[in-house]
Short mmCIF file of C-alpha atoms in Angstrom, two decimals:
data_model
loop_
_atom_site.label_atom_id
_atom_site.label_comp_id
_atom_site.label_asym_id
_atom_site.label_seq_id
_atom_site.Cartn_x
_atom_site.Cartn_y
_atom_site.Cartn_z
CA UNK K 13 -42.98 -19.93 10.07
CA UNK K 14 -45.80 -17.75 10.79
CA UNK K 15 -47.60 -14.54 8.26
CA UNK K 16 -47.76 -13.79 5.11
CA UNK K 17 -44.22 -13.97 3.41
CA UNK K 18 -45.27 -11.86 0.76
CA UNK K 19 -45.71 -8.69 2.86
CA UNK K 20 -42.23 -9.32 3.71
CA UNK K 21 -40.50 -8.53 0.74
CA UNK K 22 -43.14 -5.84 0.46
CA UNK K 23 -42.12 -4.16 3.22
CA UNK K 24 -39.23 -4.34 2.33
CA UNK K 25 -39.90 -2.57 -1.01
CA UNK K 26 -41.64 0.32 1.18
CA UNK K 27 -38.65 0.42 3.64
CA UNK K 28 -37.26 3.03 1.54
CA UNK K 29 -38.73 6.11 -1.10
CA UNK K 30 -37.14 8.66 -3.16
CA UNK K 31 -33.77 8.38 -1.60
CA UNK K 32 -35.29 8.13 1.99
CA UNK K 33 -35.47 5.26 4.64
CA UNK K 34 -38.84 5.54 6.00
CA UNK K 35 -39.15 2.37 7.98
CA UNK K 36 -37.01 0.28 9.99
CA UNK K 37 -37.57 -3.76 10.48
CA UNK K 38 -36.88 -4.72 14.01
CA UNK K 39 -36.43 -8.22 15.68
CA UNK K 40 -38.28 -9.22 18.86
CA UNK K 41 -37.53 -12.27 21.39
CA UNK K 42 -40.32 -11.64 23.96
CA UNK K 43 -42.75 -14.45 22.81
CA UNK K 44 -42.20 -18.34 22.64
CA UNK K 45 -44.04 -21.01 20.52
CA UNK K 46 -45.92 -23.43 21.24
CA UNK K 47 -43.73 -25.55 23.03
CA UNK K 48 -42.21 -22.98 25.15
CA UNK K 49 -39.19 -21.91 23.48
CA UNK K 50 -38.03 -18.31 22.42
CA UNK K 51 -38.71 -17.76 18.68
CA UNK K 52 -37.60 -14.63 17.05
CA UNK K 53 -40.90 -11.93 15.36
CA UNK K 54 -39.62 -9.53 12.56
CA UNK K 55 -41.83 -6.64 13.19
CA UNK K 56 -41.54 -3.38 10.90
CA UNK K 57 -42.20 0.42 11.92
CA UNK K 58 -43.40 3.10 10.02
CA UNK K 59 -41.29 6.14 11.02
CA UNK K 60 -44.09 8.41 8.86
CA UNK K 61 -46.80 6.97 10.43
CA UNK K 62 -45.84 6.17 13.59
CA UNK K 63 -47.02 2.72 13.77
CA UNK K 64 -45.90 -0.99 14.06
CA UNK K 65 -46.95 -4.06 12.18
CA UNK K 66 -46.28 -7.86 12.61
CA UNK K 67 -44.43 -8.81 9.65
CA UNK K 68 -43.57 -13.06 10.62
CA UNK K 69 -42.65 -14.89 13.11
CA UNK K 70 -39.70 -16.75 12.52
CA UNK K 71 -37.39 -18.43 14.55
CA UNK K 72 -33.49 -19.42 13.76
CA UNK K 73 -32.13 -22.69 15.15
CA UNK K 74 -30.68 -22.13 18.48
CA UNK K 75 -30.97 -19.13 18.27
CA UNK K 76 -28.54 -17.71 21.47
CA UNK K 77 -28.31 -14.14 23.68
CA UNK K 78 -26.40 -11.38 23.25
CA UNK K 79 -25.84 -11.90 19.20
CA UNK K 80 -25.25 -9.48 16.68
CA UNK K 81 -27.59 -8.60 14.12
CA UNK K 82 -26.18 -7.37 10.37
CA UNK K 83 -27.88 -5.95 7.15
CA UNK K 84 -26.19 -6.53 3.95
CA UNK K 85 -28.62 -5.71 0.36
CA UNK K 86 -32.30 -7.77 1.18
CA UNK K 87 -30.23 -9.98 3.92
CA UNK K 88 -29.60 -9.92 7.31
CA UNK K 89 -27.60 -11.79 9.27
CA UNK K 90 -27.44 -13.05 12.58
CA UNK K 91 -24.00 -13.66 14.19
CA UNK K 92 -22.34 -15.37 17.39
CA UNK K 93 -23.76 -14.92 20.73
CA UNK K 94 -24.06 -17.10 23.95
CA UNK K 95 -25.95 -19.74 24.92
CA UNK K 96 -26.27 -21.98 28.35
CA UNK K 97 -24.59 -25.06 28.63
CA UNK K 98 -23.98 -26.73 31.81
CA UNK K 99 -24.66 -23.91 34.06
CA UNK K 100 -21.76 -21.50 31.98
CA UNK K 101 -22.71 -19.52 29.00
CA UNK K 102 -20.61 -20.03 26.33
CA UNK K 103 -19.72 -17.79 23.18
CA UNK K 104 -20.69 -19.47 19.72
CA UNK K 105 -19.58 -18.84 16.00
CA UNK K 106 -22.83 -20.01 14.43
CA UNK K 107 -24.41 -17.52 11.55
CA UNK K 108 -27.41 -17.51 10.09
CA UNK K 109 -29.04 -15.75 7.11
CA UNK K 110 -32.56 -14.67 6.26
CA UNK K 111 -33.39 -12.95 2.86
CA UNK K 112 -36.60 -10.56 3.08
CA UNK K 113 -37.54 -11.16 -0.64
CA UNK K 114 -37.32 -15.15 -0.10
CA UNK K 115 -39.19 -15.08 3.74
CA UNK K 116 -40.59 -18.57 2.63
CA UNK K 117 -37.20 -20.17 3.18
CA UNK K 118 -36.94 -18.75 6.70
CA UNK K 119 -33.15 -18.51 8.77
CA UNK K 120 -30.68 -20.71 7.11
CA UNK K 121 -27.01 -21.54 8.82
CA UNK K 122 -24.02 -20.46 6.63
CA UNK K 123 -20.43 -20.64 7.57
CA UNK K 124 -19.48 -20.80 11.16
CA UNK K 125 -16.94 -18.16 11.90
CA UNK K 126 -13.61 -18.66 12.69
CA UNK K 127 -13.34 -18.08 16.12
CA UNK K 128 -16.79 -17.75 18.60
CA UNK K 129 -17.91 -14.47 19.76
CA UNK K 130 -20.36 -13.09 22.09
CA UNK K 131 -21.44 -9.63 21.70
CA UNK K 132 -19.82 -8.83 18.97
CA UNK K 133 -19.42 -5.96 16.69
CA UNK K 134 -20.20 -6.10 12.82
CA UNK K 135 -20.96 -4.46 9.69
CA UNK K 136 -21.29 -4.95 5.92
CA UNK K 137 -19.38 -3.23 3.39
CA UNK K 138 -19.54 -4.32 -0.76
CA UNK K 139 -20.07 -8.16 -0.17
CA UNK K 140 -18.35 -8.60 2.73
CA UNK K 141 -19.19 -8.64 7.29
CA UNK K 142 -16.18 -7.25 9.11
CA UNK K 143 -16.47 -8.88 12.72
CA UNK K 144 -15.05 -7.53 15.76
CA UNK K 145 -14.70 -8.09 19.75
CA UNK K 146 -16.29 -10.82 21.57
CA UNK K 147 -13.08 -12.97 21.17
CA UNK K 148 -10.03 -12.97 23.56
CA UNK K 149 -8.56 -15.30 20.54
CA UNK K 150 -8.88 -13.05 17.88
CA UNK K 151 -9.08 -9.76 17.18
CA UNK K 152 -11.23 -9.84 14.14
CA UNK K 153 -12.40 -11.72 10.84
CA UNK K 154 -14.32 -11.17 7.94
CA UNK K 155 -16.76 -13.04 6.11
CA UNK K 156 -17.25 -12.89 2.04
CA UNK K 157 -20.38 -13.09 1.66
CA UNK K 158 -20.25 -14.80 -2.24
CA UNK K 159 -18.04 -17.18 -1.22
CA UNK K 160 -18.98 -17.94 2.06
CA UNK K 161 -15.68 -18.16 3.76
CA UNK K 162 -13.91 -16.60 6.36
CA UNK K 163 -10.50 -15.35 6.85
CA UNK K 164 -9.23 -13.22 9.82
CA UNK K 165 -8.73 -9.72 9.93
CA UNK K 166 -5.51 -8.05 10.05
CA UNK K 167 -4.64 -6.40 13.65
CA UNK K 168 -3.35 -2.82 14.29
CA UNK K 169 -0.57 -2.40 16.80
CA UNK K 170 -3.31 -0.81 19.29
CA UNK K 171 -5.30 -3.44 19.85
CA UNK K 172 -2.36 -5.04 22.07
CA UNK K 173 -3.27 -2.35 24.73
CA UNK K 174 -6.26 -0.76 23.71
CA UNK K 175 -10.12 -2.31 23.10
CA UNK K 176 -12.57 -1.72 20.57
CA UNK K 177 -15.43 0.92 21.33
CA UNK K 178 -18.89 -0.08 20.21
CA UNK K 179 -20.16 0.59 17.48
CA UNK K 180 -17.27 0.24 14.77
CA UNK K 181 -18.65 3.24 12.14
CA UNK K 182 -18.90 2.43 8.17
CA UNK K 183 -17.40 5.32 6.01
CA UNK K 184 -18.14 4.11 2.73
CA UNK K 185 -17.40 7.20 0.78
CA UNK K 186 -13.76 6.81 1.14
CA UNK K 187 -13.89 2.56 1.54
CA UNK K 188 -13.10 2.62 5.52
CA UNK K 189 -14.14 1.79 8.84
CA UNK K 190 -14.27 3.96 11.61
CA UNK K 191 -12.75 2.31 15.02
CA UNK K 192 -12.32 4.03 18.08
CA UNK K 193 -10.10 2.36 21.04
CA UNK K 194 -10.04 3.26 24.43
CA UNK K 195 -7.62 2.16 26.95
CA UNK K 196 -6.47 3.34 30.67
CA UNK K 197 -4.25 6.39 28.93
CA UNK K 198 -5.49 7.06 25.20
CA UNK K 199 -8.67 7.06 23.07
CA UNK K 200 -8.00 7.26 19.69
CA UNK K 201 -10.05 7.26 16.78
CA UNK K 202 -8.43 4.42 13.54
CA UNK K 203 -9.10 3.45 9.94
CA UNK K 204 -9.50 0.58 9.08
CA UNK K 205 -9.76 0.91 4.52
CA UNK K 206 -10.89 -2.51 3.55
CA UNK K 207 -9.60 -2.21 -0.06
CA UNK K 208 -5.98 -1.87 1.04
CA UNK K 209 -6.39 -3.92 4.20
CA UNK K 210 -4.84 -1.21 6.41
CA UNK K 211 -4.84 0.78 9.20
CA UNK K 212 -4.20 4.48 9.59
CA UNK K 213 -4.59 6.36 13.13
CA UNK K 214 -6.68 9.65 12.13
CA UNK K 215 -6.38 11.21 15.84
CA UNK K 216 -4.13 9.67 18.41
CA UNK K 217 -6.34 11.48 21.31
CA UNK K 218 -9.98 11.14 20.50
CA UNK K 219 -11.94 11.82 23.76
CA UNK K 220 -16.13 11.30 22.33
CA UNK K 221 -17.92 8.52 21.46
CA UNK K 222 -20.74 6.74 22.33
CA UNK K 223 -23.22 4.36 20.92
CA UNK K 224 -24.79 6.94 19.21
CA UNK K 225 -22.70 8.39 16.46
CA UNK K 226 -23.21 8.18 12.35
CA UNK K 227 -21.07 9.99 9.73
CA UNK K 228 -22.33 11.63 6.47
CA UNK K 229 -19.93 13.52 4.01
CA UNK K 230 -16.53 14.88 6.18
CA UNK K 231 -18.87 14.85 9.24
CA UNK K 232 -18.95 12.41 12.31
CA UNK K 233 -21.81 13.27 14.86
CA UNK K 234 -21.28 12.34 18.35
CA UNK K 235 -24.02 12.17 20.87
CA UNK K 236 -22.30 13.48 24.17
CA UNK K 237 -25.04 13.69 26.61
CA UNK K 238 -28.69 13.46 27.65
CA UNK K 239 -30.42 14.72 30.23
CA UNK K 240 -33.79 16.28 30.72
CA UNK K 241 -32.92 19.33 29.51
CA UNK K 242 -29.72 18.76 27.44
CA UNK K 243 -28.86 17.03 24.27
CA UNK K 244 -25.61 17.73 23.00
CA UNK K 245 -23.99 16.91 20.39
CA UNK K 246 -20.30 16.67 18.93
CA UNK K 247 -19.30 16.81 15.44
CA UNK K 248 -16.00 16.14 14.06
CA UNK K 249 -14.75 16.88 10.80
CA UNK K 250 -12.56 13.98 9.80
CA UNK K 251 -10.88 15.94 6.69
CA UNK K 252 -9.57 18.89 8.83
CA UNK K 253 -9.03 16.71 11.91
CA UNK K 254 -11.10 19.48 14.09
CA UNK K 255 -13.78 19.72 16.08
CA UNK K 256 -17.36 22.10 15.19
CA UNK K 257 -19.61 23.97 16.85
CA UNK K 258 -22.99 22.53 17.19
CA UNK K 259 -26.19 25.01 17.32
CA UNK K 260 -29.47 24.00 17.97
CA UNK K 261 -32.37 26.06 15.83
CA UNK K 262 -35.45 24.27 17.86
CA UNK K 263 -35.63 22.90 21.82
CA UNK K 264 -37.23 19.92 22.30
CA UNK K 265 -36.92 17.54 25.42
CA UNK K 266 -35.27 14.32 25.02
CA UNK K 267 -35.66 12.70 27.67
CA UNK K 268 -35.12 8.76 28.17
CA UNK K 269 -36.22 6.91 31.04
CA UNK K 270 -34.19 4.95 33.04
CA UNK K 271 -35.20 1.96 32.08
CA UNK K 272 -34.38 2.52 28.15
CA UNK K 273 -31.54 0.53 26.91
CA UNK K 274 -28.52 3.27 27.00
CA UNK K 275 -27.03 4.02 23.47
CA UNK K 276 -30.34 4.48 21.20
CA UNK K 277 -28.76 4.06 17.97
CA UNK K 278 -28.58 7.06 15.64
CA UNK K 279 -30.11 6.20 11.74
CA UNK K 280 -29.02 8.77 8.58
CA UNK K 281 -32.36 8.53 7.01
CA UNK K 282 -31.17 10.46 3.71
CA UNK K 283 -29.82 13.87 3.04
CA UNK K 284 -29.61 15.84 6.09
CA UNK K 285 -31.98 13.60 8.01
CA UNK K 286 -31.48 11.47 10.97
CA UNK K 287 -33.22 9.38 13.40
CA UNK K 288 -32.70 8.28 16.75
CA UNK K 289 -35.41 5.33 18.15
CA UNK K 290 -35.73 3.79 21.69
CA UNK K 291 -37.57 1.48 23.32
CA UNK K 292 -38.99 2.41 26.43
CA UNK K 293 -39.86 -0.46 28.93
CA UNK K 294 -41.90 1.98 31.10
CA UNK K 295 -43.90 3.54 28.39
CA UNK K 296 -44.31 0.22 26.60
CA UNK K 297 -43.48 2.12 23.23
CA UNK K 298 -41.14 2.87 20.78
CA UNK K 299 -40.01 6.34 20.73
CA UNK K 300 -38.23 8.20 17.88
CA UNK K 301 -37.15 12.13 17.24
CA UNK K 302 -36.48 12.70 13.35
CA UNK K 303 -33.80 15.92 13.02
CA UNK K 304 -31.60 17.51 10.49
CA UNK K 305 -28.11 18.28 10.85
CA UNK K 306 -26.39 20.25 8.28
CA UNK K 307 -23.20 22.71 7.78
CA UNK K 308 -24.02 25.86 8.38
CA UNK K 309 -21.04 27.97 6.03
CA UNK K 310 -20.08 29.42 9.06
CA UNK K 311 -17.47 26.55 10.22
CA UNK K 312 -20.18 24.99 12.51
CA UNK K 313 -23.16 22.72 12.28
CA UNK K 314 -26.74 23.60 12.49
CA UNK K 315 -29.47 20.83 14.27
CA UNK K 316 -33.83 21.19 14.04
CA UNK K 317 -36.02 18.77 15.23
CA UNK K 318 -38.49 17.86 12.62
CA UNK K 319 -42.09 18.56 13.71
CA UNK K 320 -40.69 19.79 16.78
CA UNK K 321 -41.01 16.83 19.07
CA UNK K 322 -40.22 13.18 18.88
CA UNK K 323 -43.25 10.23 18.07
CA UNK K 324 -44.09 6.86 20.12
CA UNK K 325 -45.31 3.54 18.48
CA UNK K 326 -46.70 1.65 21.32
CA UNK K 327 -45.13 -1.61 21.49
CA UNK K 328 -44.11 -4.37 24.43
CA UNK K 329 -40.94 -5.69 24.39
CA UNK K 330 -38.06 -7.05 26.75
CA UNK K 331 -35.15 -6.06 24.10
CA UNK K 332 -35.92 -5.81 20.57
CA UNK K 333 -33.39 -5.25 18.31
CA UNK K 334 -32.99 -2.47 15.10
CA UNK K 335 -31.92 -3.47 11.75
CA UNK K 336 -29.60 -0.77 10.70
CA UNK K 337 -30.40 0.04 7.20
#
């Protein structure tokens, strides 16, 4: 393992301030030790600042394509994926762990899951990694993080005819996750509330969402479209099941190129805040717009841009990967 462990964890400390994320880590498989193989860098970027520093370079064993990546406290968590074998890519269930305040002990395996999975979907919620998709086996397990065990997740009557939309949402003010399915007739938007290990259907017909949505309070923000002249935005409120306005104070231009990775995922940085970040393979950069949405007392929501326009960190990559705080 390569750098200074140390400025791991501190970067970690600095990650967040006075109730505020202001940097993201980010994980990057475009170089390869010396003997040729892929290793994994853990870079960090300072959304104040606008710049990007080499944290370590650490690779996990075998480590495969197309896995999913999960936060949970001062770990992370890297989960399934698919790796080459005899001309066919096959799915895996291997996980491995990495703790930012113990760097020095680099990516260690921990229980396989259940079933393998290639791109799946997860996220953590008090001690546990709900895992979804990327099986045709099984619709879903969970891992307890304490006891490091797995035990399979129960399935709603939907899933028989329906599949999971990416991302699966955490609501953790009322102890639920946010699922929305979409097959040929229906989308709807479930419930999953991991306390009572049950599902509840909040809107049989949910038509919007996308891989950039985030919920704060009653609120669930939907990013609809892009263009170069349009960003728009839904916003649902889950408690009165209807949909609200959304009003613009500032114009910006948002534009993405082509050859950015659809879906830039959408960060609530604290409050009001949020963040949406990109990588742009023709730019060679990260790029980032910082806004604020908020209820206006009106019935509708109100959206600025902070500073007006959004920032770049340059930065060459094939397909890094976020850490969602």
């Amino acid at each position: 393992m390569n750098g200074n462990t140390r400025n791991c964890s501190s970067y970690f400390d600095a990650r967040q301030r006075d109730g505020e994320i202001k940097g993201l880590f980010f994980l990057d498989k475009t170089q390869r030790d010396t003997e040729g193989k892929r290793r994994t860098d853990l870079h960090f970027l300072d959304l104040e600042r606008g710049e990007i520093s080499d944290v370590l370079s650490t690779t996990p064993p075998d480590v495969p394509l197309g896995s999913t990546v999960v936060t949970c406290g001062n770990h992370v968590y890297t989960i399934g994926g698919k790796i080459l074998r005899g001309g066919i890519l096959r799915s895996l269930n291997h996980v491995f762990r990495f703790d930012f305040k113990h760097a020095e002990r680099g990516w260690r395996k921990v229980s396989s899951m259940l079933y393998p999975r290639g791109l799946p979907e997860a996220l953590a919620a008090q001690g546990k990694i709900y895992v979804f998709k990327g099986s045709r086996d099984c619709f879903g397990e969970v891992y307890d993080i304490s006891g490091d065990s797995w035990v399979p997740l129960c399935v709603p009557s939907i899933a028989e005819y329906s599949g999971v939309s990416r991302p699966v949402l955490l609501d953790s003010s009322r102890s639920r996750i946010l699922v929305h399915f979409s097959g040929d007739r229906y989308r709807s938007l479930y419930a999953y509330y991991y306390n009572d290990k049950s599902w509840v259907c909040l809107d049989p017909k949910f038509p919007y969402w996308s891989l950039t949505v985030g919920i704060v309070g009653n609120v669930l923000y939907v990013f609809h479209e892009i263009s170069d002249e349009i960003c728009s935005w839904k916003a649902y409120d889950v408690q009165d099941k209807k949909w609200l306005p959304v009003k613009w104070l500032t114009e910006f231009s948002l534009y993405q190129p082509f050859t950015a990775p659809v879906g830039a995922p959408l960060i609530h940085l604290g409050n009001d805040k949020w963040c949406m970040v990109w990588h742009s393979i023709t730019l060679n950069c990260f790029e980032y717009l910082i806004f604020r949405m908020w209820r206006n007392g009106h019935g509708g929501i109100y959206a600025a841009a902070v500073d007006g326009y959004r920032t770049s960190a340059s930065f060459g990559s094939v397909n890094p990967t976020i850490l969602m705080p």
